[in-house]
Coordinates of C-alpha atoms and ligand atoms in Angstrom, one line a residue:
Chain A
M4 CA 0.2 -0.2 -0.2
D5 CA 1.7 3.3 -1.4
G6 CA 0.6 7.2 -1.1
T7 CA -1.5 6.5 -4.7
E8 CA -3.6 3.7 -2.5
I9 CA -4.1 6.1 -0.2
E10 CA -5.3 8.8 -2.8
R11 CA -7.8 5.9 -4.1
I12 CA -9.2 5.3 -0.7
Y13 CA -9.6 9.6 0.2
A14 CA -11.3 9.9 -2.9
G15 CA -13.1 6.3 -2.0
I16 CA -14.5 8.1 1.2
C17 CA -15.1 11.2 0.2
D18 CA -17.3 9.2 -2.5
G19 CA -19.1 7.4 -0.1
D20 CA -18.7 3.9 -1.2
K21 CA -19.2 1.6 1.3
G22 CA -16.5 -0.6 0.5
V23 CA -14.0 2.0 1.3
I24 CA -14.8 3.3 4.2
A25 CA -15.9 -0.4 5.3
Q26 CA -11.6 -0.9 4.3
A27 CA -10.5 2.7 5.7
I28 CA -12.2 2.0 8.6
T29 CA -10.5 -1.7 8.6
L30 CA -6.8 0.0 7.5
V31 CA -7.4 2.6 11.6
E32 CA -9.0 -0.5 12.9
D33 CA -5.9 -2.6 13.0
R34 CA -3.4 0.4 12.8
H35 CA -1.9 -0.2 10.2
D36 CA 0.7 1.4 8.7
Q37 CA -0.4 3.7 6.2
A38 CA -3.6 4.6 9.3
D39 CA -2.1 8.0 10.1
A40 CA -1.3 9.2 6.6
L41 CA -5.1 8.4 5.4
L42 CA -6.5 10.2 8.6
E43 CA -3.6 13.1 8.0
R44 CA -5.6 13.8 4.2
L45 CA -8.9 12.9 5.9
Y46 CA -8.7 15.4 8.5
P47 CA -9.9 19.1 6.5
H48 CA -12.6 17.5 5.6
T49 CA -14.3 16.0 8.7
G50 CA -16.5 18.1 11.3
R51 CA -19.7 18.5 9.8
A52 CA -21.4 15.2 11.4
H53 CA -23.2 15.2 14.9
V54 CA -21.9 12.9 17.0
I55 CA -24.2 11.4 19.2
G56 CA -23.5 8.2 22.2
I57 CA -26.1 5.9 23.1
T58 CA -25.4 4.8 25.9
G59 CA -26.8 2.3 28.5
P60 CA -26.9 -1.2 30.6
P61 CA -27.0 -4.6 28.2
G62 CA -30.3 -5.2 26.9
A63 CA -31.7 -1.7 27.8
G64 CA -33.1 -1.6 23.9
K65 CA -30.2 0.6 22.1
S66 CA -29.5 -1.5 19.5
T67 CA -33.8 -1.0 19.2
L68 CA -33.9 2.1 19.3
V69 CA -31.1 3.1 17.0
N70 CA -32.8 0.8 14.6
E71 CA -35.5 3.2 14.7
I72 CA -33.6 6.7 15.6
A73 CA -32.0 5.7 12.2
R74 CA -35.2 5.4 10.3
I75 CA -36.3 8.6 10.5
W76 CA -33.2 10.7 10.4
V77 CA -33.1 8.6 7.2
T78 CA -37.2 9.9 6.1
Q79 CA -35.6 13.2 6.8
G80 CA -32.6 12.8 4.1
L81 CA -30.2 12.5 6.0
R82 CA -26.9 10.9 5.9
V83 CA -25.7 8.3 8.9
G84 CA -23.2 6.3 10.5
I85 CA -24.0 4.2 12.8
I86 CA -20.7 2.7 15.4
A87 CA -22.2 -0.2 17.3
I88 CA -19.6 -1.1 20.1
D89 CA -18.8 -4.4 21.7
P90 CA -16.0 -5.9 24.1
S91 CA -14.1 -8.5 23.0
S92 CA -13.3 -12.0 25.3
P93 CA -10.8 -10.0 27.7
F94 CA -9.3 -14.1 27.0
S95 CA -8.9 -14.4 23.0
Q96 CA -9.4 -10.9 22.4
G97 CA -11.8 -12.7 19.9
A98 CA -16.1 -11.1 19.6
V99 CA -19.5 -11.6 19.2
L100 CA -21.1 -8.9 18.4
G101 CA -24.9 -8.9 17.8
D102 CA -25.9 -5.2 17.8
R103 CA -26.9 -5.5 13.7
V104 CA -29.7 -8.4 14.4
R105 CA -31.6 -5.4 15.7
M106 CA -30.5 -3.0 13.2
R107 CA -32.9 -5.1 10.0
G108 CA -34.7 -2.3 9.4
V109 CA -32.3 0.5 8.2
S110 CA -29.1 -2.1 7.3
G111 CA -28.6 -2.3 3.9
Q112 CA -30.1 1.2 3.2
Q113 CA -28.6 3.6 0.7
H114 CA -27.6 6.7 3.5
V115 CA -27.3 4.5 6.4
F116 CA -23.8 2.9 7.0
I117 CA -23.4 0.9 10.1
R118 CA -20.0 -0.4 11.7
S119 CA -19.0 -2.8 14.4
L120 CA -16.6 -2.5 16.2
A121 CA -15.3 -5.1 19.3
N122 CA -13.4 -2.4 21.9
R123 CA -9.9 -4.0 21.6
G124 CA -9.2 -4.4 24.9
F125 CA -9.5 -0.4 25.5
L126 CA -11.1 0.6 28.6
G127 CA -14.2 2.9 29.0
G128 CA -17.0 1.3 26.5
L129 CA -14.9 2.9 23.6
S130 CA -12.7 1.1 21.4
R131 CA -9.5 3.0 20.9
S132 CA -10.1 3.9 17.1
T133 CA -13.6 4.7 17.5
A134 CA -11.9 8.8 17.4
D135 CA -10.9 7.4 13.8
V136 CA -13.8 5.7 12.7
V137 CA -16.4 8.9 13.3
K138 CA -13.2 10.4 11.4
I139 CA -13.9 8.9 8.4
L140 CA -17.5 8.6 8.9
D141 CA -17.9 12.4 9.4
G142 CA -15.7 12.8 6.2
A143 CA -17.8 10.2 4.5
G144 CA -20.0 13.3 4.5
M145 CA -22.8 11.6 7.7
D146 CA -24.4 14.1 8.9
V147 CA -25.1 11.7 12.4
I148 CA -23.4 9.6 13.1
V149 CA -24.3 7.4 16.4
I150 CA -21.8 5.9 19.2
E151 CA -23.9 2.9 20.4
T152 CA -21.8 2.0 24.1
V153 CA -22.0 -0.7 26.6
G154 CA -22.5 1.3 29.4
V155 CA -22.1 -0.3 33.1
G156 CA -19.6 1.6 35.8
Q157 CA -17.7 4.8 35.9
S158 CA -15.0 3.9 33.1
E159 CA -17.4 2.6 30.8
V160 CA -18.4 6.8 30.3
A161 CA -15.7 7.6 27.8
V162 CA -18.1 8.2 25.0
C163 CA -19.2 11.2 25.9
E164 CA -15.6 12.5 25.4
L165 CA -16.0 11.5 22.3
A166 CA -19.7 12.6 21.6
H167 CA -21.7 16.3 21.4
T168 CA -24.8 14.9 22.3
V169 CA -25.1 11.6 25.2
V170 CA -28.4 9.8 24.7
V171 CA -28.6 7.2 28.0
V172 CA -30.8 4.5 27.7
A173 CA -32.5 3.0 31.2
V174 CA -35.3 0.8 31.7
P175 CA -37.5 0.1 34.1
N176 CA -36.9 -1.6 37.2
A177 CA -36.8 0.2 40.4
G178 CA -33.1 -1.2 40.5
D179 CA -32.3 -0.8 37.8
A180 CA -32.2 2.8 37.8
V181 CA -30.3 3.4 40.6
Q182 CA -27.3 1.4 39.1
T183 CA -27.7 3.4 36.5
L184 CA -27.1 6.5 38.7
K185 CA -24.8 4.7 40.8
A186 CA -22.6 3.7 37.6
G187 CA -22.7 7.7 37.0
L188 CA -24.5 7.5 33.8
L189 CA -27.0 10.1 35.0
E190 CA -24.3 12.9 34.8
I191 CA -22.8 12.2 31.4
A192 CA -26.3 12.6 29.7
D193 CA -28.1 15.1 27.8
V194 CA -31.3 12.8 27.0
F195 CA -32.4 10.7 29.0
V196 CA -34.8 7.9 28.2
V197 CA -36.4 5.0 29.3
N198 CA -37.7 2.2 27.1
K199 CA -39.6 -0.7 27.4
C200 CA -42.0 1.7 28.9
D201 CA -44.9 -0.6 27.9
V202 CA -43.5 -3.4 30.7
I203 CA -44.9 -3.3 34.8
G204 CA -43.4 -0.7 36.6
A205 CA -42.8 1.9 34.0
E206 CA -44.3 4.9 35.6
N207 CA -42.8 4.6 39.1
T208 CA -39.4 4.3 37.4
V209 CA -40.7 7.4 35.5
R210 CA -41.4 9.4 38.9
Q211 CA -38.5 8.1 40.5
L212 CA -35.7 9.5 37.6
R213 CA -37.7 12.9 36.8
Q214 CA -36.7 13.2 41.0
M215 CA -33.0 12.5 40.4
L216 CA -33.3 15.1 37.2
A217 CA -34.2 17.7 39.3
I218 CA -31.5 17.2 41.5
R219 CA -28.7 16.6 39.0
R220 CA -25.3 18.5 39.2
T221 CA -25.4 20.6 35.4
P222 CA -21.6 20.1 34.4
D223 CA -20.5 22.2 31.4
M224 CA -22.1 25.7 32.7
G225 CA -18.8 27.5 33.0
D226 CA -20.1 30.9 34.3
R227 CA -23.2 30.9 32.7
P228 CA -26.2 28.7 34.3
S229 CA -27.1 25.7 31.7
R230 CA -30.8 26.6 29.7
W231 CA -31.2 22.3 28.6
D232 CA -33.3 20.8 30.6
I233 CA -32.6 17.4 30.3
P234 CA -35.7 15.8 28.3
L235 CA -36.4 12.8 30.3
L236 CA -38.2 10.5 27.3
K237 CA -40.2 7.6 27.7
T238 CA -39.8 4.9 24.3
N239 CA -41.0 1.7 23.7
A240 CA -38.5 0.4 21.1
L241 CA -40.7 -2.6 19.5
V242 CA -43.9 -0.7 18.6
P243 CA -42.2 2.5 17.9
E244 CA -43.2 4.6 20.3
G245 CA -41.7 7.4 21.3
V246 CA -39.2 7.2 19.5
T247 CA -39.4 11.1 17.7
D248 CA -39.4 12.4 21.5
V249 CA -36.0 10.9 20.8
V250 CA -35.1 12.4 17.8
R251 CA -36.3 15.8 18.2
S252 CA -34.5 16.7 21.6
V253 CA -31.3 15.0 20.5
D254 CA -31.8 17.7 17.2
E255 CA -32.8 20.1 19.9
H256 CA -29.7 19.8 22.0
R257 CA -27.7 20.7 18.7
H258 CA -29.4 23.6 18.7
Y259 CA -28.4 24.4 22.1
L260 CA -24.6 23.6 21.6
R261 CA -24.6 25.8 18.6
S262 CA -26.4 29.0 19.8
S263 CA -24.8 28.4 23.0
G264 CA -21.3 28.2 22.4
L265 CA -21.1 25.1 24.0
W266 CA -19.8 23.6 20.6
E267 CA -17.3 24.4 20.4
T268 CA -16.5 23.5 24.1
R269 CA -17.8 20.0 23.1
E270 CA -14.8 20.3 20.3
A271 CA -12.4 22.3 22.4
R272 CA -12.9 18.1 25.2
R273 CA -13.1 16.3 22.1
V274 CA -10.0 17.1 21.1
T275 CA -8.0 17.9 24.5
N276 CA -8.9 14.7 24.8
E277 CA -7.5 13.2 21.7
V278 CA -4.3 14.7 22.0
E279 CA -4.0 14.1 25.2
L280 CA -4.2 9.8 24.5
L281 CA -2.1 10.3 21.7
L282 CA 0.7 11.7 23.6
R283 CA 0.1 8.6 26.0
E284 CA -0.2 5.9 23.8
D285 CA 1.5 7.5 20.5
V286 CA 4.1 9.4 21.7
V287 CA 5.3 8.3 24.9
P288 CA 5.7 4.6 23.8
R289 CA 7.8 6.3 20.5
F290 CA 10.2 8.1 23.0
L291 CA 11.3 5.4 25.4
D292 CA 12.0 3.7 22.3
R293 CA 14.2 6.0 21.1
A294 CA 15.9 6.2 24.6
R295 CA 16.5 3.3 24.8
Q296 CA 18.2 3.2 22.3
S297 CA 20.5 6.7 22.4
G298 CA 23.6 6.0 23.7
L299 CA 22.5 8.7 26.0
W300 CA 20.3 5.3 27.7
D301 CA 23.7 3.4 28.0
T302 CA 25.7 6.4 29.1
L303 CA 23.9 7.1 32.0
L304 CA 22.8 3.6 33.0
P305 CA 25.8 3.0 34.8
R306 CA 26.2 6.0 36.7
V307 CA 23.3 6.1 37.5
I308 CA 24.0 1.8 39.0
S309 CA 27.1 4.2 41.0
R310 CA 25.0 6.3 42.6
E311 CA 26.7 9.5 40.8
L312 CA 23.6 10.2 39.2
S313 CA 19.8 9.7 40.4
P314 CA 16.7 7.5 38.9
L315 CA 15.3 11.1 37.7
N316 CA 18.3 13.0 37.5
M317 CA 18.9 10.1 34.3
A318 CA 15.4 10.4 33.2
H319 CA 15.6 14.1 32.7
R320 CA 18.5 14.4 30.7
L321 CA 16.5 11.4 28.5
A322 CA 13.9 14.2 28.1
E323 CA 16.3 16.8 26.8
I324 CA 16.3 13.7 23.2
P325 CA 14.0 15.3 21.1
I326 CA 10.8 13.1 20.9
I327 CA 10.3 13.8 17.1
A328 CA 12.7 11.8 14.9
S329 CA 15.2 14.1 12.8
S330 CA 17.7 14.2 10.6
N331 CA 19.3 17.0 12.9
A332 CA 19.0 15.5 16.0
D333 CA 20.8 12.5 15.3
E334 CA 23.5 14.4 14.1
K335 CA 23.5 16.2 17.9
E336 CA 23.6 13.5 19.7
Chain B
M17 CA 2.0 -2.5 15.4
A18 CA -0.4 -3.4 12.6
S19 CA -1.3 -6.0 13.5
H20 CA -5.4 -7.8 11.6
T21 CA -7.9 -9.8 13.6
I22 CA -9.9 -12.1 11.3
R23 CA -13.7 -11.1 10.9
V24 CA -16.3 -13.7 10.5
L25 CA -20.0 -12.8 8.8
L26 CA -22.4 -15.7 10.7
C27 CA -25.7 -16.0 10.1
K28 CA -28.6 -18.7 8.3
T29 CA -30.2 -17.8 5.1
T30 CA -33.2 -19.9 5.9
M31 CA -35.4 -19.2 8.6
E32 CA -37.2 -21.9 9.7
S33 CA -34.2 -24.0 12.1
H34 CA -32.9 -23.2 14.7
D35 CA -29.8 -21.4 15.7
R36 CA -28.1 -23.1 18.1
G37 CA -25.0 -24.1 16.2
V38 CA -24.9 -20.9 14.6
R39 CA -25.1 -18.9 18.0
F40 CA -22.1 -22.5 19.0
L41 CA -19.8 -21.6 16.1
A42 CA -20.1 -18.3 17.5
T43 CA -18.4 -18.6 20.4
K44 CA -16.3 -21.1 19.1
L45 CA -15.4 -18.3 17.0
R46 CA -14.6 -15.6 19.5
D47 CA -13.2 -18.4 21.6
A48 CA -9.8 -18.2 18.9
G49 CA -9.5 -14.4 18.3
M50 CA -12.0 -14.0 15.6
E51 CA -14.2 -11.4 15.7
V52 CA -17.7 -12.9 14.9
I53 CA -20.4 -10.9 12.8
Y54 CA -23.7 -12.3 14.2
L55 CA -27.2 -12.5 12.3
N56 CA -29.5 -15.2 12.7
F57 CA -31.0 -14.8 9.5
L58 CA -30.3 -12.7 5.9
E59 CA -31.0 -13.0 2.7
P60 CA -29.0 -13.5 0.1
V61 CA -28.4 -9.4 -0.6
E62 CA -28.7 -8.5 2.7
V63 CA -25.4 -11.5 2.9
V64 CA -23.6 -9.0 1.0
D65 CA -24.1 -5.8 2.2
T66 CA -23.2 -7.3 5.6
A67 CA -20.4 -8.0 4.9
I68 CA -18.8 -5.3 2.7
E69 CA -19.3 -2.8 5.6
E70 CA -18.0 -5.1 8.2
D71 CA -15.1 -5.6 5.4
V72 CA -15.1 -9.6 6.9
D73 CA -12.1 -11.8 6.1
V74 CA -14.7 -14.9 6.6
I75 CA -18.3 -15.8 5.1
G76 CA -20.0 -18.7 7.1
L77 CA -23.8 -19.9 5.8
S78 CA -25.5 -22.1 8.0
S79 CA -28.3 -23.7 6.2
S80 CA -30.6 -26.3 7.3
V81 CA -32.5 -27.3 4.3
E82 CA -33.5 -27.8 0.5
G83 CA -32.7 -23.9 -1.9
H84 CA -29.1 -23.4 -0.4
V85 CA -27.5 -23.8 -3.7
A86 CA -29.7 -20.6 -5.3
V87 CA -28.3 -18.9 -1.8
L88 CA -25.2 -19.2 -2.1
E89 CA -25.4 -18.8 -6.4
A90 CA -27.2 -15.6 -5.4
V91 CA -24.0 -14.3 -2.2
T92 CA -21.3 -15.3 -4.9
S93 CA -22.5 -13.8 -7.6
Q94 CA -22.9 -10.3 -6.0
L95 CA -20.3 -10.5 -3.9
Q96 CA -18.4 -10.4 -7.8
T97 CA -20.9 -8.5 -9.5
R98 CA -19.7 -5.6 -6.1
G99 CA -15.8 -6.2 -6.5
H100 CA -15.2 -7.6 -2.8
R101 CA -12.7 -9.3 -3.1
R102 CA -10.7 -11.8 -0.9
V103 CA -13.7 -12.5 1.2
L104 CA -13.8 -16.6 1.7
V105 CA -17.0 -18.0 1.7
L106 CA -18.0 -21.2 3.4
V107 CA -21.8 -23.1 4.3
G108 CA -22.2 -25.3 6.9
G109 CA -25.1 -27.6 7.5
V110 CA -26.9 -30.4 5.3
I111 CA -25.4 -30.2 2.3
P112 CA -26.2 -33.5 0.0
E113 CA -22.7 -34.6 -1.4
E114 CA -23.8 -34.0 -5.3
D115 CA -24.1 -30.4 -3.8
I116 CA -21.1 -29.5 -3.3
A117 CA -18.9 -30.1 -6.6
P118 CA -21.4 -27.3 -8.0
L119 CA -20.8 -25.1 -4.4
Q120 CA -17.5 -24.7 -5.1
A121 CA -17.7 -24.0 -8.8
M122 CA -19.1 -21.2 -7.7
G123 CA -16.1 -20.0 -5.6
V124 CA -18.1 -21.8 -1.8
Q125 CA -14.3 -22.8 -0.5
G126 CA -15.6 -24.3 2.3
V127 CA -17.9 -27.5 2.7
F128 CA -19.2 -28.4 6.1
G129 CA -21.3 -30.8 7.0
P130 CA -23.5 -32.2 10.2
G131 CA -20.4 -34.1 11.4
S132 CA -18.0 -31.1 11.4
Y133 CA -15.8 -30.5 13.8
V134 CA -15.3 -26.9 15.1
S135 CA -11.3 -27.2 15.3
D136 CA -11.4 -27.9 11.3
I137 CA -13.6 -25.1 10.5
I138 CA -11.3 -22.8 12.4
Q139 CA -7.5 -24.4 10.5
F140 CA -9.3 -24.2 8.2
I141 CA -10.2 -20.8 8.3
H142 CA -6.8 -20.1 9.4
D143 CA -5.6 -21.5 6.1
H144 CA -7.7 -20.3 3.6
V145 CA -8.2 -17.0 4.8
P146 CA -6.6 -14.1 2.2
A147 CA -3.9 -12.4 3.4
R148 CA -4.6 -8.1 3.7
V149 CA -1.6 -5.8 2.4
Ligands
GDP412 N1 -40.6 -4.9 25.7 C1 -39.9 -4.7 25.2 N2 -38.8 -5.3 24.4 C2 -37.9 -4.3 23.9 C3 -37.6 -3.0 24.0 N3 -36.6 -2.3 23.4 C4 -36.6 -3.6 23.1 N4 -36.4 -4.7 23.4 C5 -36.0 -5.8 23.2 O1 -34.8 -6.1 24.0 C6 -33.7 -7.2 24.3 C7 -32.8 -5.6 23.7 O2 -32.5 -4.8 22.7 P1 -31.6 -4.7 21.9 O3 -31.7 -4.1 21.2 O4 -30.6 -5.7 21.7 O5 -30.8 -4.6 23.7 P2 -28.9 -3.6 23.5 O6 -28.0 -4.3 24.3 O7 -29.1 -2.4 24.7 O8 -28.7 -3.3 22.3 C8 -34.2 -7.2 22.9 O9 -35.1 -8.7 22.8 C9 -35.0 -6.1 21.9 O10 -36.3 -6.8 21.1 C10 -38.7 -2.5 24.4 O11 -39.2 -1.4 24.0 N5 -40.0 -2.6 24.8
MG413 MG1 -26.6 -3.7 21.2

């Protein structure tokens, strides 16, 4: 794979060619050595899409709901990208990805692209490449991109670092509702959905959640009061019932972000998170390799062993090594 | 470091049969480190749509009644016309002896009858999955 191949893939993505989009996603998923070049090419053409996270406990009906939401978006003439993430097995690194079972209604439609991802051991309910997959779908001209992810605990809510709008899905069961609250899901919700409102006990749960929402802390406020009242919506995704309200609330939230200036705040947060992750997982390991391979390492090591220098001192001296390899830097060494 | 995880689309092409076998195979392939996109039932055109979007290396179809030759014919010819290269197509289920040659002729590389061992299927995938560049 070379520059012309990257150019072909780039053009295919911009054309919305599904086969090429799919291939590009595999490249970033596999961390292929040409993936960076592709993303570099693509990045200036991203930033249009409204990115929506849908999270909640397993079995809450997220996939079923995504299918119904997407169905409405399609009738509105929107292009829809769906990223459905499930955990990989910690033992084999393999995964069974079953979200598409519930998405047959929109699967295969011209303006819908669905991709199932395994988190491949990445924490927070996302996969390591999710941000890059979003960029590919964004560059392909998707108006809305949904990320479906399982949210069960504090660490499973990384989706809010990627999404403009977070929809939390709960189910009517007093225990579950409290569980949802404990998991910190309430804190990240921009839109709160109680699905399966056809089952007994739904009214109770909704009442309970309404009280909880009333006393919820509102992040994102900065120094001005937040004017976004988190909607609490009831759905029955099977019928479906109440789904148009979810679609409306999600769109209203986008308007709210845009008109309040919070869109930019969230963009800044998304980029900050991504750059921090890249520094941690990409730049630092590469720097470590360079440091280890530098002559300086071997020169300093005996001096630390003999107690002439401290380990901290050695680390600080190594930190002088340029992080990015360049011919200049090599001359200096 | 670049490394490719084998991705498999697994589904039935007939509605009436139960899917215990497919589910079982799905978990076994997962345990062998593969990512399995599992669906209980798909029409041929859906098989191809899904295989393309998910960029799978393997399509495994389970079929337990008559008609699998026509289904596989539809799947393999659509894969070809829509330009989805390098995908390994396997079929499992009750396949009469006389169907095997025609299936292979249309590009179905692996035919796994009722008594097949999961370990053989896994080995077959490892041996035949097309390399990625
Ligand atoms: N009774 C009822 N069942 C639902 C509803 N929405 C989804 N389900 C069912 O709940 C199960 C889990 O749904 P799924 O969408 O896969 O949940 P996910 O794990 O959150 O993605 C499936 O059997 C759905 O058919 C609903 O509103 N009411
Ligand atoms: Mg799901």
